[in-house]
Amino acid sequence: MLGGPVYIALIRFSVSLAGVIILFFLMSEPRYERKKMIIGYGCFSTVVIVSACIWYMTDWESCIKLVAFVMFICFSVFAVCMSSDHIYLSVYKLALTFYLLAVFLVGGLEVSILIFQRNVWADIITRIILIVLMALFIEKKIKYAIRGFGYYVENELDHISVTIMIISILFGIGFILNPSITDQTPYRLFQMAINFYLTGALQFLVFRLYLHIGQEKEYQKENQLMKMNQRLLERNMELLEESAESGRRIRHDVRHHNTVIAEYARRGQNGELLQYLKEYTRKTDSGISEKICANTAVNNILSAYTRKAKRQQIQVTLDVELNRKLSIPNIDLVTILANAYENAIFACMEVKNQSAGRSCFIHLMLKRKKNKLVICCRNTCRAETELKNGEPKPEFTGGIGVLSIIKTAANYDGEYDFRNDNGVFIFRLIMKIPSTDGNLNKNLKI
């Protein structure tokens, strides 16, 4: 159906290839900056179009049968190299682009044949109109949804099901574009319409499926964040209750101390009074909890979890160097530290439940290295603790914490890793921070 002089074929090739590039570019994540992408696609298009025109002039019959498939295969290989998406995600977007290619190719041809008596310009103009309409629809309505959906596919996809889905789509489109079928009978048009519908419905159902799976995961993350906030509130309530109890005890003791001091003063026993005050001062100093770091929020949360760990007979070593003020908000620091500490305690308790009497430890390090904050937590864990996609499975962390750590660390270009080193779980995190504070603390061994 691609009759006409070579310049008509050149226009058709250019319009079709430009349409494919535009549609795919709108849906994919580019690997390079815009200028490099434009130059790359421009050079590729020139080579492909010139080659197609040469093929058209030398062997017209084979060209009209195979040129669309050959051009798209070449484009597919080149597009995967120019896209930063996962290979499966790129192939899925290429399948969707191939479907849209079939829409404007078949649409242009059928409009030209059925309405304009095979007018080649009607075919070209219809293709341009369809490409513009599809590009506007993608840009205005579904561009960000497709990219968000791509994130879900990349993280939740089942490779086997995606492969089967892509093959099914390509077979459906291949039947639609079958160049050996030339009869424009009502039955042939009905077949094409049904194939377009079924192939499009498959795309839509897959889109909805992975979108639903991704949204469900987001809900689970939000649920975990709420549980994490509940735990943080519980720790803060414990701190408040301890402070209130300490205040009541101090007020009660002060009344007794005042009575004793008044009695010593009434009797004129100054030496005994001084000795009593020295003993009182020494006892008071010994009862003050040792300071972990200058940052009040971090100090309080580490103190609360350290007391909790020691109640479970877990040996704790803290190596903390942190200023009073840091450019990272306290809520983010507390989120990371509380979750890491909570998961470490949970892992130790699991080991104790598995092997009664086994000694467990937690070693938490928090230091600033120039413009970076370094956090490392090492703790006893079950030897069978497994990781999935570089993260511990929820059943080995209590189901809470890891996602909160990752989400918070991402706000500061954080780099992290988790690993199980023969029964010792290691979590490491490095976050970028501006260098605006001074005065570091000390090392503390508890």
Coordinates of C-alpha atoms in Angstrom, one line a residue:
M1 CA 0.0 0.0 0.0
L2 CA 3.0 2.3 0.0
G3 CA 2.8 3.2 -3.6
G4 CA 4.1 6.5 -5.1
P5 CA 7.4 8.1 -5.8
V6 CA 10.4 7.8 -3.4
Y7 CA 9.8 11.3 -1.9
I8 CA 6.3 10.2 -0.8
A9 CA 7.9 7.1 0.9
L10 CA 10.5 9.5 2.4
I11 CA 7.8 11.6 4.0
R12 CA 5.9 8.5 5.2
F13 CA 9.1 7.1 6.8
S14 CA 9.9 10.4 8.4
V15 CA 6.4 10.9 9.8
S16 CA 6.2 7.3 11.2
L17 CA 9.7 7.3 12.7
A18 CA 9.2 10.8 14.2
G19 CA 5.9 9.7 15.7
V20 CA 7.5 6.6 17.3
I21 CA 10.4 8.6 18.7
I22 CA 8.1 11.3 20.2
L23 CA 5.7 8.8 21.8
F24 CA 8.4 6.7 23.3
F25 CA 10.4 9.7 24.5
L26 CA 7.3 11.0 26.3
M27 CA 6.9 7.8 28.2
S28 CA 10.6 6.8 28.9
E29 CA 13.2 8.2 31.2
P30 CA 16.1 9.5 29.1
R31 CA 19.6 8.3 29.8
Y32 CA 21.4 11.5 28.7
E33 CA 20.7 15.2 28.8
R34 CA 18.2 16.6 26.2
K35 CA 20.9 17.9 23.8
K36 CA 22.6 14.5 23.5
M37 CA 19.3 12.8 23.1
I38 CA 18.2 15.1 20.3
I39 CA 21.5 14.6 18.5
G40 CA 21.4 10.8 19.0
Y41 CA 17.9 10.4 17.7
G42 CA 18.6 12.8 14.8
C43 CA 21.6 10.8 13.6
F44 CA 19.7 7.5 14.1
S45 CA 16.7 8.8 12.2
T46 CA 18.8 10.0 9.3
V47 CA 20.6 6.7 8.9
V48 CA 17.4 4.7 9.1
I49 CA 15.4 6.8 6.7
V50 CA 18.1 7.0 4.1
S51 CA 18.5 3.2 4.3
A52 CA 14.8 2.7 4.0
C53 CA 14.6 4.9 0.9
I54 CA 17.4 3.0 -0.7
W55 CA 15.6 -0.2 0.0
Y56 CA 12.4 1.3 -1.4
M57 CA 14.1 2.1 -4.7
T58 CA 16.0 -1.2 -5.1
D59 CA 13.3 -3.7 -4.0
W60 CA 9.9 -2.0 -3.6
E61 CA 7.9 -5.2 -3.1
S62 CA 9.9 -6.5 -0.1
C63 CA 10.2 -3.0 1.3
I64 CA 6.5 -2.4 1.7
K65 CA 6.1 -5.8 3.4
L66 CA 8.9 -5.5 5.9
V67 CA 10.1 -2.0 6.3
A68 CA 7.8 -1.1 9.2
F69 CA 9.1 -4.1 11.2
V70 CA 12.7 -3.6 10.4
M71 CA 12.6 0.1 11.2
F72 CA 10.9 -0.6 14.5
I73 CA 13.4 -3.4 15.4
C74 CA 16.3 -1.0 14.8
F75 CA 14.5 1.7 16.8
S76 CA 13.9 -0.8 19.6
V77 CA 17.6 -1.6 20.0
F78 CA 18.6 2.0 19.8
A79 CA 15.8 3.2 22.2
V80 CA 16.8 0.7 24.9
C81 CA 20.4 2.1 24.8
M82 CA 19.0 5.7 25.0
S83 CA 16.6 4.9 27.9
S84 CA 17.6 4.7 31.6
D85 CA 14.7 2.4 32.4
H86 CA 15.1 -1.2 33.4
I87 CA 15.3 -3.5 30.3
Y88 CA 11.9 -5.1 31.0
L89 CA 10.3 -1.7 31.6
S90 CA 11.9 -0.4 28.3
V91 CA 10.5 -3.4 26.4
Y92 CA 7.1 -2.9 27.8
K93 CA 7.1 0.8 26.8
L94 CA 8.3 -0.2 23.4
A95 CA 5.4 -2.7 23.1
L96 CA 3.0 0.2 24.0
T97 CA 4.8 2.4 21.4
F98 CA 4.4 -0.4 18.8
Y99 CA 0.7 -0.5 19.6
L100 CA 0.4 3.2 19.0
L101 CA 2.4 2.9 15.8
A102 CA -0.1 0.3 14.6
V103 CA -2.9 2.8 15.4
F104 CA -1.6 5.7 13.3
L105 CA -0.3 3.5 10.5
V106 CA -3.5 1.5 10.1
G107 CA -5.6 4.6 10.9
G108 CA -3.9 6.6 8.1
L109 CA -4.2 3.8 5.6
E110 CA -7.8 3.0 6.3
V111 CA -8.9 6.6 6.2
S112 CA -7.1 7.0 2.9
I113 CA -8.6 3.9 1.4
L114 CA -12.2 4.1 2.7
I115 CA -12.8 7.9 2.4
F116 CA -10.2 9.5 0.1
Q117 CA -9.8 6.8 -2.7
R118 CA -6.2 5.9 -1.6
N119 CA -5.0 9.5 -1.6
V120 CA -1.4 9.4 -0.2
W121 CA -1.7 12.9 1.3
A122 CA -4.8 11.9 3.2
D123 CA -2.7 9.0 4.6
I124 CA 0.2 11.3 5.6
I125 CA -2.1 14.0 7.1
T126 CA -4.1 11.4 9.1
R127 CA -0.9 9.9 10.5
I128 CA 0.3 13.4 11.6
I129 CA -3.1 14.2 13.2
L130 CA -3.2 10.9 15.1
I131 CA 0.4 11.3 16.3
V132 CA -0.3 14.8 17.6
L133 CA -3.5 13.7 19.4
M134 CA -1.8 10.8 21.0
A135 CA 1.3 12.9 22.0
L136 CA -1.0 15.6 23.6
F137 CA -3.0 12.9 25.4
I138 CA 0.1 11.3 26.8
E139 CA 1.6 14.7 27.8
K140 CA -1.5 16.1 29.4
K141 CA -3.2 13.0 30.9
I142 CA -1.0 9.9 31.4
K143 CA 2.7 10.9 31.2
Y144 CA 3.3 11.0 34.9
A145 CA 1.0 8.1 35.5
I146 CA 2.9 5.9 33.1
R147 CA 6.3 6.9 34.6
G148 CA 4.9 6.2 38.1
F149 CA 3.5 2.9 36.8
G150 CA 6.9 2.2 35.4
Y151 CA 8.4 2.5 38.9
Y152 CA 5.9 0.0 40.2
V153 CA 6.6 -2.4 37.3
E154 CA 10.3 -2.1 37.9
N155 CA 10.0 -2.9 41.6
E156 CA 7.1 -5.4 41.5
L157 CA 7.2 -7.0 38.1
D158 CA 7.1 -10.8 37.6
H159 CA 9.5 -11.3 34.7
I160 CA 7.6 -14.4 33.3
S161 CA 4.2 -12.6 33.3
V162 CA 5.6 -9.5 31.7
T163 CA 7.4 -11.5 29.0
I164 CA 4.2 -13.4 28.1
M165 CA 2.3 -10.1 28.1
I166 CA 4.8 -8.4 25.8
I167 CA 4.8 -11.4 23.4
S168 CA 1.0 -11.4 23.3
I169 CA 0.9 -7.7 22.5
L170 CA 3.5 -8.1 19.7
F171 CA 1.6 -11.1 18.2
G172 CA -1.6 -9.1 18.2
I173 CA 0.0 -6.1 16.5
G174 CA 1.8 -8.3 14.1
F175 CA -1.5 -9.8 12.9
I176 CA -2.9 -6.3 12.5
L177 CA 0.0 -5.1 10.4
N178 CA 0.2 -8.4 8.4
P179 CA 1.1 -7.1 4.9
S180 CA 0.0 -10.3 3.1
I181 CA -3.7 -9.5 3.9
T182 CA -4.8 -6.9 1.4
D183 CA -8.6 -7.4 1.1
Q184 CA -10.5 -4.6 2.7
T185 CA -13.7 -6.6 3.4
P186 CA -16.0 -5.8 6.3
Y187 CA -14.9 -9.0 8.0
R188 CA -11.2 -7.9 7.7
L189 CA -12.1 -4.5 9.2
F190 CA -14.0 -6.3 12.0
Q191 CA -10.9 -8.5 12.7
M192 CA -8.6 -5.5 12.9
A193 CA -11.0 -3.7 15.2
I194 CA -11.3 -6.7 17.5
N195 CA -7.5 -7.1 17.6
F196 CA -7.0 -3.5 18.4
Y197 CA -9.6 -3.8 21.2
L198 CA -8.1 -6.9 22.7
T199 CA -4.5 -5.7 22.4
G200 CA -5.4 -2.3 23.9
A201 CA -7.5 -4.0 26.7
L202 CA -4.5 -6.2 27.5
Q203 CA -2.3 -3.1 27.8
F204 CA -4.9 -1.4 30.0
L205 CA -5.4 -4.4 32.3
V206 CA -1.7 -4.7 32.8
F207 CA -1.4 -1.0 33.6
R208 CA -4.2 -1.2 36.1
L209 CA -2.8 -4.4 37.7
Y210 CA 0.7 -3.0 38.3
L211 CA -0.7 0.3 39.3
H212 CA -2.9 -1.4 41.9
I213 CA 0.0 -3.5 43.2
G214 CA 2.2 -0.4 43.4
Q215 CA -0.5 1.6 45.3
E216 CA -1.0 -1.3 47.7
K217 CA 2.7 -1.3 48.4
E218 CA 2.5 2.5 49.0
Y219 CA -0.3 1.9 51.5
Q220 CA 1.8 -0.7 53.3
K221 CA 4.6 1.8 53.5
E222 CA 2.3 4.4 54.9
N223 CA 1.0 1.9 57.4
Q224 CA 4.5 1.0 58.5
L225 CA 5.3 4.7 58.9
M226 CA 2.3 5.1 61.1
K227 CA 3.4 2.2 63.2
M228 CA 6.9 3.6 63.4
N229 CA 5.5 6.9 64.6
Q230 CA 3.4 5.0 67.2
R231 CA 6.6 3.4 68.5
L232 CA 8.4 6.7 68.6
L233 CA 5.5 8.2 70.6
E234 CA 5.6 5.3 73.0
R235 CA 9.3 5.9 73.6
N236 CA 8.7 9.6 74.2
M237 CA 5.9 8.7 76.6
E238 CA 8.3 6.5 78.5
L239 CA 10.8 9.4 78.7
L240 CA 8.0 11.7 80.0
E241 CA 6.9 9.1 82.5
E242 CA 10.4 8.6 83.7
S243 CA 10.9 12.4 84.0
A244 CA 7.7 12.8 85.9
E245 CA 8.5 9.9 88.3
S246 CA 12.0 11.3 88.8
G247 CA 10.5 14.7 89.6
R248 CA 8.1 13.3 92.2
R249 CA 10.9 11.3 93.8
I250 CA 13.1 14.4 94.0
R251 CA 10.4 16.5 95.5
H252 CA 9.7 13.7 98.1
D253 CA 13.4 13.4 99.0
V254 CA 14.0 17.1 99.2
R255 CA 11.5 17.4 102.1
H256 CA 13.5 14.8 104.1
H257 CA 16.8 16.4 103.2
N258 CA 15.5 19.8 104.3
T259 CA 14.4 18.3 107.6
V260 CA 17.8 16.7 108.3
I261 CA 19.7 19.9 107.3
A262 CA 17.4 22.0 109.5
E263 CA 18.0 19.7 112.5
Y264 CA 21.8 19.8 112.0
A265 CA 21.6 23.7 111.8
R266 CA 19.4 23.9 114.9
R267 CA 21.8 21.9 117.0
G268 CA 24.9 23.7 115.6
Q269 CA 26.5 20.5 114.3
N270 CA 28.3 22.2 111.4
G271 CA 30.8 19.5 110.8
E272 CA 28.2 16.8 110.6
L273 CA 26.1 19.1 108.3
L274 CA 29.1 19.5 105.8
Q275 CA 29.7 15.8 105.8
Y276 CA 26.0 15.1 105.1
L277 CA 26.0 17.6 102.2
K278 CA 29.1 15.9 100.7
E279 CA 27.5 12.5 100.8
Y280 CA 24.3 13.9 99.3
T281 CA 26.2 15.6 96.5
R282 CA 28.1 12.4 95.7
K283 CA 24.9 10.3 95.7
T284 CA 23.2 12.8 93.5
D285 CA 26.0 12.8 91.0
S286 CA 26.1 9.0 90.8
G287 CA 22.4 8.9 90.0
I288 CA 22.7 11.2 86.9
S289 CA 22.6 9.2 83.7
E290 CA 25.8 9.6 81.6
K291 CA 25.4 11.9 78.6
I292 CA 25.6 10.2 75.2
C293 CA 25.8 13.2 72.9
A294 CA 25.1 17.0 72.9
N295 CA 22.0 16.6 70.6
T296 CA 19.1 16.5 73.0
A297 CA 16.7 14.6 70.8
V298 CA 19.3 12.0 69.7
N299 CA 20.5 11.7 73.3
N300 CA 17.0 11.0 74.6
I301 CA 16.1 8.4 72.0
L302 CA 19.4 6.6 72.4
S303 CA 19.0 6.6 76.2
A304 CA 15.5 5.2 76.0
Y305 CA 16.4 2.3 73.7
T306 CA 19.7 1.6 75.6
R307 CA 17.7 1.2 78.8
K308 CA 15.3 -1.1 76.9
A309 CA 18.2 -3.2 75.5
K310 CA 19.9 -3.5 78.9
R311 CA 16.6 -4.7 80.5
Q312 CA 16.8 -7.5 78.0
Q313 CA 20.4 -8.2 79.0
I314 CA 21.8 -7.0 75.7
Q315 CA 25.3 -5.6 75.7
V316 CA 25.3 -2.1 74.2
T317 CA 28.3 -0.1 72.9
L318 CA 27.7 3.4 71.7
D319 CA 30.3 5.4 69.7
V320 CA 28.6 8.7 69.2
E321 CA 30.0 12.0 68.0
L322 CA 27.3 14.6 67.3
N323 CA 26.8 18.3 67.8
R324 CA 24.0 20.0 69.6
K325 CA 22.6 21.3 66.3
L326 CA 22.8 19.7 63.0
S327 CA 21.4 20.8 59.6
I328 CA 19.5 17.5 59.4
P329 CA 16.2 17.9 61.3
N330 CA 16.0 16.0 64.6
I331 CA 12.8 14.2 63.5
D332 CA 14.8 12.6 60.6
L333 CA 17.7 11.6 62.8
V334 CA 15.4 10.1 65.3
T335 CA 13.5 8.2 62.6
I336 CA 16.6 6.6 61.4
L337 CA 18.2 5.9 64.7
A338 CA 15.0 4.7 66.4
N339 CA 14.2 2.3 63.6
A340 CA 17.8 0.9 63.4
Y341 CA 18.0 0.5 67.2
E342 CA 14.5 -1.0 67.4
N343 CA 15.3 -3.5 64.7
A344 CA 18.6 -4.4 66.4
I345 CA 16.8 -5.1 69.7
F346 CA 14.2 -7.2 67.9
A347 CA 16.9 -9.2 66.2
C348 CA 18.7 -9.8 69.5
M349 CA 15.4 -10.9 71.1
E350 CA 14.7 -13.3 68.3
V351 CA 18.2 -14.9 68.9
K352 CA 17.5 -15.1 72.6
N353 CA 14.2 -16.8 72.0
Q354 CA 15.9 -19.2 69.6
S355 CA 18.8 -20.0 71.9
A356 CA 18.2 -19.3 75.6
G357 CA 21.1 -17.9 77.4
R358 CA 23.0 -16.8 74.3
S359 CA 24.8 -13.4 74.7
C360 CA 23.8 -10.7 72.3
F361 CA 25.3 -7.3 71.5
I362 CA 24.5 -4.0 69.8
H363 CA 27.2 -1.7 68.6
L364 CA 25.9 1.7 67.3
M365 CA 28.2 4.2 65.7
L366 CA 27.2 7.8 64.7
K367 CA 29.8 10.2 63.5
R368 CA 30.3 13.2 61.2
K369 CA 32.9 13.0 58.6
K370 CA 33.3 16.4 57.0
N371 CA 30.0 17.0 55.1
K372 CA 28.7 13.5 55.7
L373 CA 26.9 11.8 58.5
V374 CA 28.0 8.1 59.0
I375 CA 25.8 5.6 60.8
C376 CA 26.7 2.0 61.4
C377 CA 24.8 -0.5 63.5
R378 CA 26.1 -4.0 64.2
N379 CA 24.0 -6.5 66.2
T380 CA 23.5 -10.2 66.8
C381 CA 21.0 -11.7 64.5
R382 CA 19.7 -15.1 63.4
A383 CA 22.1 -16.9 61.0
E384 CA 19.2 -17.5 58.6
T385 CA 18.3 -13.8 58.3
E386 CA 17.7 -13.2 54.6
L387 CA 17.8 -10.1 52.4
K388 CA 15.6 -9.4 49.4
N389 CA 16.7 -6.8 46.9
G390 CA 19.4 -5.7 49.3
E391 CA 17.0 -5.2 52.2
P392 CA 16.1 -7.5 55.1
K393 CA 12.8 -9.2 54.9
P394 CA 10.0 -7.9 57.2
E395 CA 9.9 -11.1 59.2
F396 CA 13.5 -10.5 60.4
T397 CA 13.0 -6.9 61.4
G398 CA 9.5 -7.0 63.0
G399 CA 8.0 -5.6 59.8
I400 CA 8.7 -2.0 60.6
G401 CA 11.7 0.4 60.1
V402 CA 13.6 -0.4 57.0
L403 CA 11.3 1.4 54.6
S404 CA 11.3 4.4 57.0
I405 CA 15.1 4.5 57.1
I406 CA 15.4 4.2 53.3
K407 CA 12.7 6.9 52.7
T408 CA 14.3 9.3 55.1
A409 CA 17.8 8.7 53.9
A410 CA 16.7 9.3 50.3
N411 CA 16.0 12.9 51.2
Y412 CA 19.7 13.4 51.9
D413 CA 21.2 11.4 48.9
G414 CA 21.8 8.6 51.4
E415 CA 23.8 5.5 50.4
Y416 CA 23.0 2.4 52.5
D417 CA 23.5 -1.3 52.7
F418 CA 22.3 -4.2 54.8
R419 CA 24.1 -7.6 55.2
N420 CA 24.2 -10.6 57.4
D421 CA 27.8 -11.5 58.3
N422 CA 27.5 -15.0 59.8
G423 CA 25.0 -14.1 62.4
V424 CA 26.0 -10.4 62.8
F425 CA 23.6 -8.0 61.0
I426 CA 25.3 -4.9 59.7
F427 CA 23.5 -1.7 58.6
R428 CA 25.5 1.2 57.2
L429 CA 24.3 4.6 56.0
I430 CA 26.1 7.7 54.7
M431 CA 24.1 10.9 54.3
K432 CA 25.2 14.3 52.9
I433 CA 24.9 17.2 55.2
P434 CA 26.1 20.9 55.1
S435 CA 29.0 21.7 57.3
T436 CA 27.4 24.2 59.6
D437 CA 28.1 22.9 63.1
G438 CA 31.1 22.3 65.3
N439 CA 31.9 20.9 68.7
L440 CA 31.9 17.1 68.5
N441 CA 31.3 14.8 71.4
K442 CA 32.9 11.8 72.9
N443 CA 33.0 8.0 72.7
L444 CA 30.9 6.2 75.3
K445 CA 31.0 2.6 76.2
I446 CA 28.1 1.2 78.2

